[in-house]
mmCIF file of C-alpha atoms in Angstrom:
data_model
loop_
_atom_site.group_PDB
_atom_site.id
_atom_site.type_symbol
_atom_site.label_atom_id
_atom_site.label_comp_id
_atom_site.label_asym_id
_atom_site.label_seq_id
_atom_site.Cartn_x
_atom_site.Cartn_y
_atom_site.Cartn_z
ATOM 1 C CA MET A 331 98.688 141.210 162.480
ATOM 2 C CA THR A 332 100.034 137.720 161.731
ATOM 3 C CA GLU A 333 99.264 135.237 164.494
ATOM 4 C CA ARG A 334 102.232 134.025 166.529
ATOM 5 C CA ARG A 335 102.516 130.254 166.223
ATOM 6 C CA VAL A 336 103.943 128.107 169.013
ATOM 7 C CA PRO A 337 105.979 124.960 168.249
ATOM 8 C CA ARG A 338 105.687 121.801 170.318
ATOM 9 C CA PRO A 339 108.553 119.304 170.699
ATOM 10 C CA ARG A 340 107.853 116.059 168.877
ATOM 11 C CA ARG A 341 109.267 112.545 168.890
ATOM 12 C CA PHE A 342 109.788 110.978 165.483
ATOM 13 C CA LEU A 343 110.688 107.490 164.269
ATOM 14 C CA VAL A 344 112.620 107.268 160.995
ATOM 15 C CA CYS A 345 114.447 104.661 158.914
ATOM 16 C CA GLU A 346 117.564 105.373 156.869
ATOM 17 C CA PRO A 347 117.124 104.681 153.114
ATOM 18 C CA ARG A 348 120.181 102.423 153.116
ATOM 19 C CA HIS A 349 118.482 99.978 150.739
ATOM 20 C CA PHE A 350 116.306 102.484 148.870
ATOM 21 C CA ALA A 351 115.484 101.655 145.251
ATOM 22 C CA VAL A 352 112.507 101.663 142.909
ATOM 23 C CA GLN A 353 112.141 97.970 142.142
ATOM 24 C CA TYR A 354 108.395 97.788 141.508
ATOM 25 C CA ALA A 355 105.497 100.138 140.746
ATOM 26 C CA ILE A 356 102.669 100.462 143.269
ATOM 27 C CA ASN A 357 101.789 104.120 142.667
ATOM 28 C CA PRO A 358 101.900 106.520 139.684
ATOM 29 C CA TRP A 359 105.232 108.023 140.779
ATOM 30 C CA MET A 360 107.192 104.774 140.603
ATOM 31 C CA HIS A 361 109.023 103.788 137.399
ATOM 32 C CA PRO A 362 111.404 100.859 137.949
ATOM 33 C CA GLY A 363 113.491 101.675 134.861
ATOM 34 C CA ARG A 364 114.233 105.194 136.068
ATOM 35 C CA PRO A 365 117.673 105.665 137.673
ATOM 36 C CA VAL A 366 117.775 106.288 141.417
ATOM 37 C CA ASP A 367 120.757 107.806 143.214
ATOM 38 C CA ALA A 368 120.751 105.913 146.506
ATOM 39 C CA GLY A 369 123.609 107.990 147.904
ATOM 40 C CA LEU A 370 121.750 111.208 147.227
ATOM 41 C CA ALA A 371 118.615 109.755 148.813
ATOM 42 C CA ARG A 372 120.564 109.015 151.996
ATOM 43 C CA GLU A 373 122.097 112.493 152.100
ATOM 44 C CA GLN A 374 118.692 114.152 151.586
ATOM 45 C CA TRP A 375 117.223 111.965 154.328
ATOM 46 C CA ARG A 376 120.043 112.965 156.689
ATOM 47 C CA SER A 377 119.234 116.616 156.008
ATOM 48 C CA LEU A 378 115.667 115.951 157.154
ATOM 49 C CA VAL A 379 116.893 114.356 160.381
ATOM 50 C CA ARG A 380 119.229 117.314 160.986
ATOM 51 C CA ALA A 381 116.374 119.762 160.396
ATOM 52 C CA PHE A 382 114.191 117.984 162.958
ATOM 53 C CA GLU A 383 116.972 117.881 165.545
ATOM 54 C CA ASP A 384 117.980 121.502 164.901
ATOM 55 C CA HIS A 385 114.402 122.502 165.761
ATOM 56 C CA GLY A 386 114.390 120.629 169.055
ATOM 57 C CA HIS A 387 112.687 117.383 168.068
ATOM 58 C CA THR A 388 113.707 113.896 169.196
ATOM 59 C CA VAL A 389 114.511 111.421 166.428
ATOM 60 C CA GLU A 390 114.525 107.651 166.965
ATOM 61 C CA ARG A 391 115.755 105.201 164.319
ATOM 62 C CA VAL A 392 114.636 101.767 163.224
ATOM 63 C CA GLU A 393 117.231 99.606 161.474
ATOM 64 C CA PRO A 394 116.671 99.251 157.706
ATOM 65 C CA VAL A 395 116.353 95.729 156.298
ATOM 66 C CA PRO A 396 117.844 94.521 152.992
ATOM 67 C CA GLY A 397 115.202 93.729 150.393
ATOM 68 C CA LEU A 398 112.718 96.276 151.763
ATOM 69 C CA PRO A 399 113.437 99.395 149.672
ATOM 70 C CA ASP A 400 110.375 101.326 150.892
ATOM 71 C CA MET A 401 111.063 100.838 154.593
ATOM 72 C CA VAL A 402 112.316 104.449 154.635
ATOM 73 C CA PHE A 403 108.663 105.504 154.542
ATOM 74 C CA ALA A 404 108.216 105.011 158.274
ATOM 75 C CA ALA A 405 104.876 106.826 158.500
ATOM 76 C CA ASN A 406 103.140 103.956 156.725
ATOM 77 C CA ALA A 407 104.029 101.486 159.477
ATOM 78 C CA ALA A 408 101.605 102.604 162.205
ATOM 79 C CA LEU A 409 99.514 105.263 163.880
ATOM 80 C CA VAL A 410 100.570 105.952 167.470
ATOM 81 C CA VAL A 411 98.153 107.812 169.746
ATOM 82 C CA GLY A 412 98.286 107.907 173.537
ATOM 83 C CA GLY A 413 100.947 105.226 173.607
ATOM 84 C CA ARG A 414 98.810 102.787 171.599
ATOM 85 C CA VAL A 415 100.246 101.484 168.341
ATOM 86 C CA PHE A 416 97.795 100.666 165.558
ATOM 87 C CA GLY A 417 100.028 98.783 163.151
ATOM 88 C CA SER A 418 99.897 98.164 159.422
ATOM 89 C CA LEU A 419 98.752 95.638 156.858
ATOM 90 C CA PHE A 420 100.011 96.901 153.521
ATOM 91 C CA HIS A 421 97.984 96.714 150.335
ATOM 92 C CA ALA A 422 101.017 95.740 148.243
ATOM 93 C CA PRO A 423 102.539 92.319 149.003
ATOM 94 C CA GLU A 424 106.007 93.803 148.423
ATOM 95 C CA ARG A 425 105.663 95.999 151.506
ATOM 96 C CA ARG A 426 103.954 93.615 153.906
ATOM 97 C CA PRO A 427 107.187 92.325 155.506
ATOM 98 C CA GLU A 428 107.928 95.868 156.740
ATOM 99 C CA SER A 429 105.196 95.600 159.369
ATOM 100 C CA GLU A 430 106.958 92.897 161.361
ATOM 101 C CA HIS A 431 110.151 94.940 161.706
ATOM 102 C CA TYR A 432 108.337 98.069 162.857
ATOM 103 C CA ASP A 433 106.172 96.031 165.236
ATOM 104 C CA THR A 434 109.344 94.581 166.736
ATOM 105 C CA TRP A 435 110.794 98.051 167.291
ATOM 106 C CA PHE A 436 107.660 99.232 169.081
ATOM 107 C CA LYS A 437 107.367 96.083 171.220
ATOM 108 C CA THR A 438 111.030 96.330 172.201
ATOM 109 C CA ALA A 439 110.383 99.951 173.207
ATOM 110 C CA GLY A 440 107.590 98.748 175.509
ATOM 111 C CA TYR A 441 104.480 99.423 173.410
ATOM 112 C CA ASP A 442 101.495 97.194 172.821
ATOM 113 C CA VAL A 443 100.924 96.765 169.090
ATOM 114 C CA TYR A 444 97.655 95.954 167.351
ATOM 115 C CA ARG A 445 97.996 94.332 163.925
ATOM 116 C CA PRO A 446 94.889 95.164 161.854
ATOM 117 C CA GLU A 447 92.954 92.491 159.992
ATOM 118 C CA SER A 448 92.072 94.885 157.153
ATOM 119 C CA VAL A 449 94.414 96.818 154.868
ATOM 120 C CA ALA A 450 95.770 99.789 156.825
ATOM 121 C CA GLU A 451 98.817 101.890 155.963
ATOM 122 C CA GLY A 452 99.509 103.775 159.156
ATOM 123 C CA GLU A 453 99.910 107.533 159.085
ATOM 124 C CA GLY A 454 99.782 107.354 155.322
ATOM 125 C CA ASP A 455 95.992 107.273 155.683
ATOM 126 C CA LEU A 456 95.342 107.773 159.409
ATOM 127 C CA VAL A 457 96.055 111.323 160.541
ATOM 128 C CA TRP A 458 95.751 112.294 164.208
ATOM 129 C CA THR A 459 94.487 115.855 164.623
ATOM 130 C CA GLY A 460 94.570 116.129 168.405
ATOM 131 C CA ARG A 461 90.835 115.467 168.679
ATOM 132 C CA TYR A 462 90.051 112.693 166.209
ATOM 133 C CA VAL A 463 91.543 110.630 163.412
ATOM 134 C CA LEU A 464 91.048 111.716 159.822
ATOM 135 C CA ALA A 465 91.087 108.480 157.839
ATOM 136 C CA GLY A 466 91.672 108.189 154.111
ATOM 137 C CA THR A 467 90.335 105.457 151.867
ATOM 138 C CA GLY A 468 89.855 104.864 148.161
ATOM 139 C CA PHE A 469 93.246 103.458 147.147
ATOM 140 C CA ARG A 470 94.934 101.781 150.131
ATOM 141 C CA THR A 471 93.478 101.734 153.650
ATOM 142 C CA THR A 472 89.968 100.275 153.801
ATOM 143 C CA PRO A 473 86.876 101.538 155.673
ATOM 144 C CA GLU A 474 86.988 98.317 157.690
ATOM 145 C CA ALA A 475 90.400 99.384 158.998
ATOM 146 C CA HIS A 476 88.889 102.734 159.997
ATOM 147 C CA ARG A 477 86.475 100.848 162.228
ATOM 148 C CA GLU A 478 89.278 98.729 163.676
ATOM 149 C CA ALA A 479 91.266 101.875 164.468
ATOM 150 C CA GLN A 480 88.330 103.452 166.289
ATOM 151 C CA GLU A 481 87.750 100.335 168.372
ATOM 152 C CA TYR A 482 91.418 99.937 169.309
ATOM 153 C CA LEU A 483 92.352 103.579 169.842
ATOM 154 C CA GLY A 484 89.039 104.664 171.377
ATOM 155 C CA ARG A 485 89.165 107.888 169.357
ATOM 156 C CA PRO A 486 86.585 109.168 166.842
ATOM 157 C CA VAL A 487 87.516 108.313 163.245
ATOM 158 C CA ILE A 488 86.248 110.414 160.334
ATOM 159 C CA GLY A 489 86.439 108.749 156.935
ATOM 160 C CA LEU A 490 87.507 110.722 153.845
ATOM 161 C CA ARG A 491 87.483 109.318 150.302
ATOM 162 C CA LEU A 492 90.434 110.033 148.020
ATOM 163 C CA VAL A 493 89.708 110.147 144.277
ATOM 164 C CA ASP A 494 92.964 111.059 142.494
ATOM 165 C CA PRO A 495 95.492 108.201 142.107
ATOM 166 C CA TYR A 496 98.430 110.622 142.367
ATOM 167 C CA PHE A 497 97.279 111.312 145.926
ATOM 168 C CA TYR A 498 96.796 107.717 146.939
ATOM 169 C CA HIS A 499 97.457 108.320 150.642
ATOM 170 C CA LEU A 500 95.790 110.932 152.806
ATOM 171 C CA ASP A 501 99.202 112.318 153.753
ATOM 172 C CA THR A 502 99.837 113.312 150.131
ATOM 173 C CA ALA A 503 96.696 115.480 150.140
ATOM 174 C CA LEU A 504 96.443 116.852 153.697
ATOM 175 C CA PHE A 505 98.597 117.595 156.720
ATOM 176 C CA VAL A 506 97.878 118.898 160.212
ATOM 177 C CA LEU A 507 99.125 122.385 161.054
ATOM 178 C CA ASP A 508 98.142 122.452 164.734
ATOM 179 C CA ASP A 509 95.325 121.296 167.005
ATOM 180 C CA GLU A 510 92.879 123.612 165.253
ATOM 181 C CA ASN A 511 93.741 123.599 161.570
ATOM 182 C CA VAL A 512 94.945 121.674 158.521
ATOM 183 C CA CYS A 513 96.236 122.314 155.027
ATOM 184 C CA TYR A 514 94.791 120.296 152.135
ATOM 185 C CA TYR A 515 94.110 120.022 148.400
ATOM 186 C CA PRO A 516 90.307 119.903 148.001
ATOM 187 C CA GLU A 517 90.128 118.173 144.607
ATOM 188 C CA ALA A 518 91.962 115.134 145.965
ATOM 189 C CA PHE A 519 88.729 114.272 147.802
ATOM 190 C CA SER A 520 85.221 113.194 146.846
ATOM 191 C CA PRO A 521 82.518 115.926 146.971
ATOM 192 C CA GLY A 522 81.124 114.658 150.257
ATOM 193 C CA SER A 523 84.562 114.480 151.850
ATOM 194 C CA ARG A 524 85.329 118.023 150.687
ATOM 195 C CA GLU A 525 82.170 119.181 152.442
ATOM 196 C CA VAL A 526 83.193 117.395 155.631
ATOM 197 C CA LEU A 527 86.569 119.146 155.556
ATOM 198 C CA ARG A 528 84.939 122.519 154.890
ATOM 199 C CA ARG A 529 82.724 122.068 157.944
ATOM 200 C CA LEU A 530 85.518 120.821 160.198
ATOM 201 C CA TYR A 531 88.117 123.368 159.065
ATOM 202 C CA PRO A 532 86.527 126.564 157.754
ATOM 203 C CA ARG A 533 89.885 128.380 158.140
ATOM 204 C CA ALA A 534 92.016 125.687 156.490
ATOM 205 C CA VAL A 535 94.930 126.632 154.266
ATOM 206 C CA LEU A 536 93.987 125.385 150.800
ATOM 207 C CA ALA A 537 96.533 124.023 148.354
ATOM 208 C CA THR A 538 96.529 123.766 144.567
ATOM 209 C CA ARG A 539 97.186 120.691 142.465
ATOM 210 C CA GLU A 540 100.619 122.131 141.681
ATOM 211 C CA ASP A 541 101.351 122.349 145.424
ATOM 212 C CA ALA A 542 100.263 118.754 145.905
ATOM 213 C CA LEU A 543 102.218 117.406 142.913
ATOM 214 C CA ALA A 544 105.311 119.082 144.388
ATOM 215 C CA PHE A 545 104.776 117.024 147.588
ATOM 216 C CA GLY A 546 103.891 120.205 149.451
ATOM 217 C CA LEU A 547 101.176 118.403 151.398
ATOM 218 C CA ASN A 548 103.481 115.606 152.472
ATOM 219 C CA SER A 549 104.774 117.979 155.131
ATOM 220 C CA VAL A 550 105.323 117.896 158.896
ATOM 221 C CA CYS A 551 104.351 120.804 161.139
ATOM 222 C CA ASP A 552 105.237 121.216 164.816
ATOM 223 C CA GLY A 553 102.670 123.970 165.307
ATOM 224 C CA ARG A 554 104.970 126.671 163.960
ATOM 225 C CA HIS A 555 107.645 125.248 161.682
ATOM 226 C CA VAL A 556 106.532 123.490 158.509
ATOM 227 C CA PHE A 557 109.082 121.061 157.122
ATOM 228 C CA ILE A 558 108.153 121.267 153.458
ATOM 229 C CA ALA A 559 109.457 120.392 149.996
ATOM 230 C CA PRO A 560 111.235 123.412 148.451
ATOM 231 C CA GLN A 561 109.498 122.592 145.167
ATOM 232 C CA ALA A 562 106.241 123.770 146.804
ATOM 233 C CA GLY A 563 107.339 127.386 147.069
ATOM 234 C CA ALA A 564 103.913 128.900 146.430
ATOM 235 C CA LEU A 565 102.375 126.884 149.262
ATOM 236 C CA ALA A 566 105.265 127.755 151.577
ATOM 237 C CA ALA A 567 104.606 131.449 150.924
ATOM 238 C CA ARG A 568 100.903 130.972 151.650
ATOM 239 C CA LEU A 569 101.706 129.233 154.931
ATOM 240 C CA ALA A 570 104.096 132.049 155.874
ATOM 241 C CA ASP A 571 101.254 134.503 155.319
ATOM 242 C CA HIS A 572 99.326 132.539 157.966
ATOM 243 C CA GLY A 573 102.139 132.835 160.497
ATOM 244 C CA TYR A 574 103.879 129.488 159.942
ATOM 245 C CA VAL A 575 107.614 129.257 159.316
ATOM 246 C CA PRO A 576 108.542 127.089 156.303
ATOM 247 C CA VAL A 577 111.649 124.931 156.664
ATOM 248 C CA PRO A 578 112.509 123.654 153.158
ATOM 249 C CA VAL A 579 113.945 120.131 153.007
ATOM 250 C CA ASP A 580 114.635 118.565 149.618
ATOM 251 C CA LEU A 581 113.726 114.865 149.357
ATOM 252 C CA SER A 582 113.395 114.884 145.578
ATOM 253 C CA GLU A 583 115.188 111.545 145.159
ATOM 254 C CA LEU A 584 112.633 109.893 147.421
ATOM 255 C CA HIS A 585 109.824 111.500 145.432
ATOM 256 C CA LYS A 586 110.667 108.923 142.737
ATOM 257 C CA ALA A 587 109.003 106.322 144.959
ATOM 258 C CA GLY A 588 106.016 108.554 145.713
ATOM 259 C CA GLY A 589 107.133 109.675 149.161
ATOM 260 C CA GLY A 590 108.320 112.843 150.855
ATOM 261 C CA ILE A 591 108.898 114.380 154.249
ATOM 262 C CA LYS A 592 105.836 113.047 156.054
ATOM 263 C CA CYS A 593 106.152 109.611 154.482
ATOM 264 C CA CYS A 594 109.601 109.380 156.105
ATOM 265 C CA THR A 595 108.350 110.490 159.510
ATOM 266 C CA GLN A 596 106.394 108.426 162.025
ATOM 267 C CA GLU A 597 105.278 110.481 165.033
ATOM 268 C CA ILE A 598 105.301 108.744 168.414
ATOM 269 C CA ARG A 599 102.703 110.212 170.760
#
């Protein structure tokens, strides 16, 4: 019998892609000469917000800033755990001004914000599991930032090395299903990191490279519903077999900048 999954209401921070464009290349998905339909990107983003709200989740908004085309990818701005905000220091100079605007939003909302000294890209590489932080490195966030996060948050941090440039952030290769399990693409990780994940999550849902290239692992799960790219149909079917309920949301225009559902979604805990 398929296990009955229980959703939990979440609070998300998002940023409208009002100024979205591909103006530079900082990952293999980005091609500045490729046309981008900014209107379509906004409509797809609105469909994501509607999907979250239709499933009972609270959505907060930060105001987009002209000249910051990647500000839509709110997850990269911070990791929030227990009301503590571990902010960002982006690897790419083009994105570094985003941090100040997100920090301002959090401070205005009453949060203390820690600005890391080492390169750290928020929930892009720092994934809260309910017990500890899984922390990616290899392309963006540094191991030194992992140590800073552990000291500031007071939560155990487990480092994982990413090895495939197409999966340059941890949230392109792994997402949390619930407090007990994750879904991930094993070959995105170094051999030692794969072994760590096997030991931590022996019942994990495993994804293929095709799933990952379709942004299937850049998903958000509330414990039952999985907000997932419709292009990752095979993975959605596999998750349904495990008792999760896929909610397809197409962000294909935003894929042109290397981001998807999770990239657009900062969770406030």
